[in-house]
Coordinates of C-alpha atoms in Angstrom, one line a residue:
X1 CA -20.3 24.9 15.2
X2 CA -18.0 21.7 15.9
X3 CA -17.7 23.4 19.5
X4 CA -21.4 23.2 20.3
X5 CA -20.8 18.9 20.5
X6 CA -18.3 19.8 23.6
X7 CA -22.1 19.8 25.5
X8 CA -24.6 18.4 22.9
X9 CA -23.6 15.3 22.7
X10 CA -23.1 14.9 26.9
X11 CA -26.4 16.3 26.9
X12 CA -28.4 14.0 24.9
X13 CA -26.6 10.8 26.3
X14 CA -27.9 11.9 30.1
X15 CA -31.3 12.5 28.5
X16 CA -31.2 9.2 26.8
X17 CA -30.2 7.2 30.4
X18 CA -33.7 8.6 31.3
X19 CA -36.1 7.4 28.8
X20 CA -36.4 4.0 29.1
X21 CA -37.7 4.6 32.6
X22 CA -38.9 8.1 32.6
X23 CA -42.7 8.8 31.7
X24 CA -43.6 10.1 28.2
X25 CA -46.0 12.7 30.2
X26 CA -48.7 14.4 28.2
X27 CA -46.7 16.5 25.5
X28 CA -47.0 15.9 21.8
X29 CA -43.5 13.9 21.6
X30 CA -42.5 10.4 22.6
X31 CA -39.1 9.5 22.5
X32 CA -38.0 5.7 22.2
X33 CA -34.2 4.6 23.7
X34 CA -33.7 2.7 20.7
X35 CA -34.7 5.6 18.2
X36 CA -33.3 8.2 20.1
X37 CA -29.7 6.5 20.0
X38 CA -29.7 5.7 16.4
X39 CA -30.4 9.3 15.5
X40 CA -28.0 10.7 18.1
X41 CA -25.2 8.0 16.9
X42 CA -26.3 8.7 13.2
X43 CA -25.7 12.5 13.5
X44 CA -22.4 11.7 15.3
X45 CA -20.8 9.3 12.8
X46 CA -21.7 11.6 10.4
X47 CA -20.1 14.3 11.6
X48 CA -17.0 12.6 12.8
X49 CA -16.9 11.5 9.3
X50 CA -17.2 14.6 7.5
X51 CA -15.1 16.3 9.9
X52 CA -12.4 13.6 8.5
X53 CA -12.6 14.0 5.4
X54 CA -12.5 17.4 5.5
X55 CA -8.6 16.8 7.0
X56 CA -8.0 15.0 4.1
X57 CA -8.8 18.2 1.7
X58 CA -5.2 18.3 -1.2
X59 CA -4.4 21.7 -0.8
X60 CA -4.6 23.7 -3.6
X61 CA -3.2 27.3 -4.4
X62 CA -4.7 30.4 -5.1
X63 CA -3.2 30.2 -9.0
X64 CA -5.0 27.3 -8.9
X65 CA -8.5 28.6 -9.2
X66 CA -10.4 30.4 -11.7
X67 CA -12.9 33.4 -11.2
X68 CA -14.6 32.0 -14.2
X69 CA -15.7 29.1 -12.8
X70 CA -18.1 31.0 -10.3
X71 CA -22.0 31.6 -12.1
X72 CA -22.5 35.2 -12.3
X73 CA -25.6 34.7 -9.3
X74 CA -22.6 33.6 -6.5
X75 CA -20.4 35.9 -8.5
X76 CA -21.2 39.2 -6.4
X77 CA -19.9 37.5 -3.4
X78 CA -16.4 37.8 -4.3
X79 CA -16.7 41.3 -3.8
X80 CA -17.3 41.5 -0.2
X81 CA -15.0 41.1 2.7
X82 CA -16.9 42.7 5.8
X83 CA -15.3 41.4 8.9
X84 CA -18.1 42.9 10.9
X85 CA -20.5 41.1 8.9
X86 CA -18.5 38.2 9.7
X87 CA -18.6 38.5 13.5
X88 CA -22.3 39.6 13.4
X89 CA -22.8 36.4 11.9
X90 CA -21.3 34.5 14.5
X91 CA -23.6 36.6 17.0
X92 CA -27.1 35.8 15.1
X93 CA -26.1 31.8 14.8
X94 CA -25.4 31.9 18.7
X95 CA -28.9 33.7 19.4
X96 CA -30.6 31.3 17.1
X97 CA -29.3 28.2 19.0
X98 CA -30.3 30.1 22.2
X99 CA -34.0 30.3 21.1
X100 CA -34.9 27.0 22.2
X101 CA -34.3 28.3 25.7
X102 CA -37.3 31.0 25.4
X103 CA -39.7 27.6 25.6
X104 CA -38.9 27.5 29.5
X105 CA -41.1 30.1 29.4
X106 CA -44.3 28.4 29.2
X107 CA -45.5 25.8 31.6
X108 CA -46.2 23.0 29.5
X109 CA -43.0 23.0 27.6
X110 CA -41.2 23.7 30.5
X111 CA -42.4 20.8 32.3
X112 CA -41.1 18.6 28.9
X113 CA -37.7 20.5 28.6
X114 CA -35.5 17.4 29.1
X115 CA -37.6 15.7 26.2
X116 CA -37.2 19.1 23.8
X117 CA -33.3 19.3 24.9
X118 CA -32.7 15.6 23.6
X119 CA -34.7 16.4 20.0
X120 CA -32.7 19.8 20.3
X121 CA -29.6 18.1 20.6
X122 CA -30.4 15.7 17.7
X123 CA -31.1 18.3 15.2
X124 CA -28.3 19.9 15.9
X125 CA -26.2 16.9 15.3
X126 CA -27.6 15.4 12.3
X127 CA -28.1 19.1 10.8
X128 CA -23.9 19.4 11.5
X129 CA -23.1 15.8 10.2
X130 CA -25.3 16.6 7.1
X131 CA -23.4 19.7 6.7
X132 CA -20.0 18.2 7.3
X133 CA -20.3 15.9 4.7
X134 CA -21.5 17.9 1.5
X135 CA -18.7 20.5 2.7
X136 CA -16.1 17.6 2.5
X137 CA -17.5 16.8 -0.9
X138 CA -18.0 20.1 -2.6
X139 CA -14.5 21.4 -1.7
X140 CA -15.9 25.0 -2.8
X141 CA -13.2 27.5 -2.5
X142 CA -15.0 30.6 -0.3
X143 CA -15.2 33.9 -1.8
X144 CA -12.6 35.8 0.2
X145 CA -10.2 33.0 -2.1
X146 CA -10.7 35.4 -5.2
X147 CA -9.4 38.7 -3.6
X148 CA -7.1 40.1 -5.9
X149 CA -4.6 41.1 -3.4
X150 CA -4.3 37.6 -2.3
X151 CA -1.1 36.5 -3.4
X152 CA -1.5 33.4 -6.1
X153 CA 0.8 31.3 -4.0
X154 CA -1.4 31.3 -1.4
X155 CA -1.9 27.7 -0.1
X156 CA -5.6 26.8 0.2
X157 CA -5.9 24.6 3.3
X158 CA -9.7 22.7 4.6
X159 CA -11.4 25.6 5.6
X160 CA -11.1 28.0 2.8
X161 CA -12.7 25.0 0.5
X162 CA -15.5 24.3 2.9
X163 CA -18.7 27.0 1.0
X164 CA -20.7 24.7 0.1
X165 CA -23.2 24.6 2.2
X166 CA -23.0 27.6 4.5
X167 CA -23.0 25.5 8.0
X168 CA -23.9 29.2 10.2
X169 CA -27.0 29.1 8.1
X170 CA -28.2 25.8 8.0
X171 CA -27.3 25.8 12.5
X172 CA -29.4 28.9 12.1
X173 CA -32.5 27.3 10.5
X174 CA -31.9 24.5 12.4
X175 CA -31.9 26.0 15.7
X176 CA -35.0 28.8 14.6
X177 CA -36.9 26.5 12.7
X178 CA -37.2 23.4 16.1
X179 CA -38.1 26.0 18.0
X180 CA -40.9 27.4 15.9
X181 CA -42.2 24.2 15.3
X182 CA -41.8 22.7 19.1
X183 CA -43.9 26.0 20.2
X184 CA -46.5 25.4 17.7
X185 CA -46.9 21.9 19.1
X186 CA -47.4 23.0 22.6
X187 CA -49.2 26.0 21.8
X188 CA -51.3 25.6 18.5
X189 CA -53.6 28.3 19.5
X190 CA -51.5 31.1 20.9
X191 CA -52.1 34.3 19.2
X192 CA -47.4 34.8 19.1
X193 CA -47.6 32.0 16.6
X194 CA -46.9 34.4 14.0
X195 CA -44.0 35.8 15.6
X196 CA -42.9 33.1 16.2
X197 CA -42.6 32.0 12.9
X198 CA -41.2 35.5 11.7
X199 CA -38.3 34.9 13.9
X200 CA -38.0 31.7 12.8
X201 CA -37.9 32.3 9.3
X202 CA -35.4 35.7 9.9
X203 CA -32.7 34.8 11.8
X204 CA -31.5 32.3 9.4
X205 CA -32.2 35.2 6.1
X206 CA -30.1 37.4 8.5
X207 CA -27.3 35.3 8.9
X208 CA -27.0 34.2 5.6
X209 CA -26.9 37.4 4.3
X210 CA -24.0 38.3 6.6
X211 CA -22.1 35.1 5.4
X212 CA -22.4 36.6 2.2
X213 CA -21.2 40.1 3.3
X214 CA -18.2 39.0 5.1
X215 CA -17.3 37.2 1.6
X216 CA -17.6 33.6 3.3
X217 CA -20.4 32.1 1.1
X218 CA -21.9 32.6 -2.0
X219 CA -25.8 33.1 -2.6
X220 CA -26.4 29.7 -3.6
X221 CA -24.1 28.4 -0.5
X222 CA -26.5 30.4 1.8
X223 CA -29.8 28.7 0.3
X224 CA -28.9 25.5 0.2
X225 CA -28.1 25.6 4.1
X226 CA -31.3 27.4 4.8
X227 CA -33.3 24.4 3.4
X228 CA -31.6 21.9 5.0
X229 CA -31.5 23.5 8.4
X230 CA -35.3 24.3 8.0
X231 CA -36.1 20.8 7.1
X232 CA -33.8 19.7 9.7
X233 CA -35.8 21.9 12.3
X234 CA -39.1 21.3 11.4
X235 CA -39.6 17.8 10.6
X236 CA -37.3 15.9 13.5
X237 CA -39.9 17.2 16.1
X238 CA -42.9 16.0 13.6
X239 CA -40.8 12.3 13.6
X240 CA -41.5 12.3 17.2
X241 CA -45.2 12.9 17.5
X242 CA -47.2 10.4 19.2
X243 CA -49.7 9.9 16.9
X244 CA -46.4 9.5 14.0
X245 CA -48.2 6.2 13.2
X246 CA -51.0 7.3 11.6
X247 CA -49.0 9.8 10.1
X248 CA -46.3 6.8 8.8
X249 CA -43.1 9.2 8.6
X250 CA -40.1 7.4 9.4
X251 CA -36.3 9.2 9.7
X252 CA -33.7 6.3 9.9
X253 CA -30.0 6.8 9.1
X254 CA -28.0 5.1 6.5
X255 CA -24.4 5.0 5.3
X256 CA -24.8 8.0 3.0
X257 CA -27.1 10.1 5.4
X258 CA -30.4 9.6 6.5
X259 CA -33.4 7.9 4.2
X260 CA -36.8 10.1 4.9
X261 CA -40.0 7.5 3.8
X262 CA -43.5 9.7 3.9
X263 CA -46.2 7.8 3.6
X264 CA -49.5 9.4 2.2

């Protein structure tokens, strides 16, 4: 996922250059300079950050850790090792960040696809810093960590403590829930809505469950990024509806994250 900011973040900063002077046109979103940059420089920080700590992880050996200390829900992963499953996951995280693309289809979103690719872009990035950060605080050793013909000496290095959350889903719900929810707001009456929604809600189900096959998350791991992709992908495009103000939600970021205020 870190290799998706090789073009996210160039992508969003030439968006941004256009706003201030570009017109907000008649979609559902308006995008601010000064909003859009602190979400974009939010997510970023917070990435860079977690991705810092995480080189800081003490390394640990496999002697180290105790089976015990896994609930017997998350327990079940430990006993898969599918390296298809692994690289099928890889494959259904890649399709789910390509969905956004499917909006060129339709004329009006089409027309706003420079606005969408800058929301796109944020999501992305504050869904990954998010998800940096709890991985560089969990420390959760993966399942694969408790096969019994790993030697004990094994040395434990960043990325086999980095479970908690399970960052394929949570880009997966990110990605599957924007575009659902962008569609929906350029479309409310289309009769694919439900499809639409179906595919949002699988793809994420089906890579999480193939995280867990190729013993690289836990169950728990798995629903904890699917809800914070999802909210991720559904409520940044809501943030940015033009009529926000009546609805008084406000996203702003903060040392620790970002602070969500919804007003009723």
């Amino acid at each position: 996922m870190n290799q998706l900011f090789k073009w996210v973040l160039p992508l969003i900063f030439a968006g941004l250059t256009t706003v201030a002077v570009w017109a907000q046109g008649d979609g559902p979103y308006y995008l601010s300079l000064k909003q859009e940059l602190l979400y974009t420089l939010g997510g970023a920080s917070t990435t860079f950050l977690g991705n810092y700590l995480r080189t800081k992880t003490p390394e640990l050996t496999r002697a180290d850790l105790e089976l015990e200390g896994i609930n017997f829900i998350d327990r079940i992963a430990t006993q898969f090792s599918s390296e298809q499953a692994d690289r099928l996951s890889d494959k259904t995280l890649v399709a789910s960040v390509g969905l956004p693309l499917l909006l060129l289809a339709g004329q009006d979103s089409r027309r706003d696809f420079v606005k969408i690719s800058i929301l796109f872009g944020e999501t992305m990035l504050i869904n990954q810093g998010l998800t940096d950060m709890i991985k560089s605080i969990a420390l959760r050793p993966r399942p694969y960590v408790f096969d019994e013909n790993l030697p004990p000496s094994t040395i434990l290095r960043s990325n086999d403590r980095a479970s908690f959350l399970s960052g394929h889903t949570s880009g997966s719900a990110a990605a599957s829930f924007f575009f659902a929810r962008v569609f929906t707001d350029y479309y409310p009456d289309s009769k694919l809505k439900p499809y639409v929604w179906g595919l949002a809600f699988a793809m994420p189900a089906l890579t999480g469950y193939l995280r867990i096959r190729g013993g690289q998350h836990y169950p728990t791991d798995v629903v904890a990024g699917y809800a914070l992709g999802a909210s991720i992908g559904y409520f940044l495009p809501k943030l940015h509806w033009k009529d926000r103000r009546q609805n008084r939600m406000t996203m702003m970021p903060t040392g620790n994250g970002f602070y969500l205020n919804v007003k009723l």
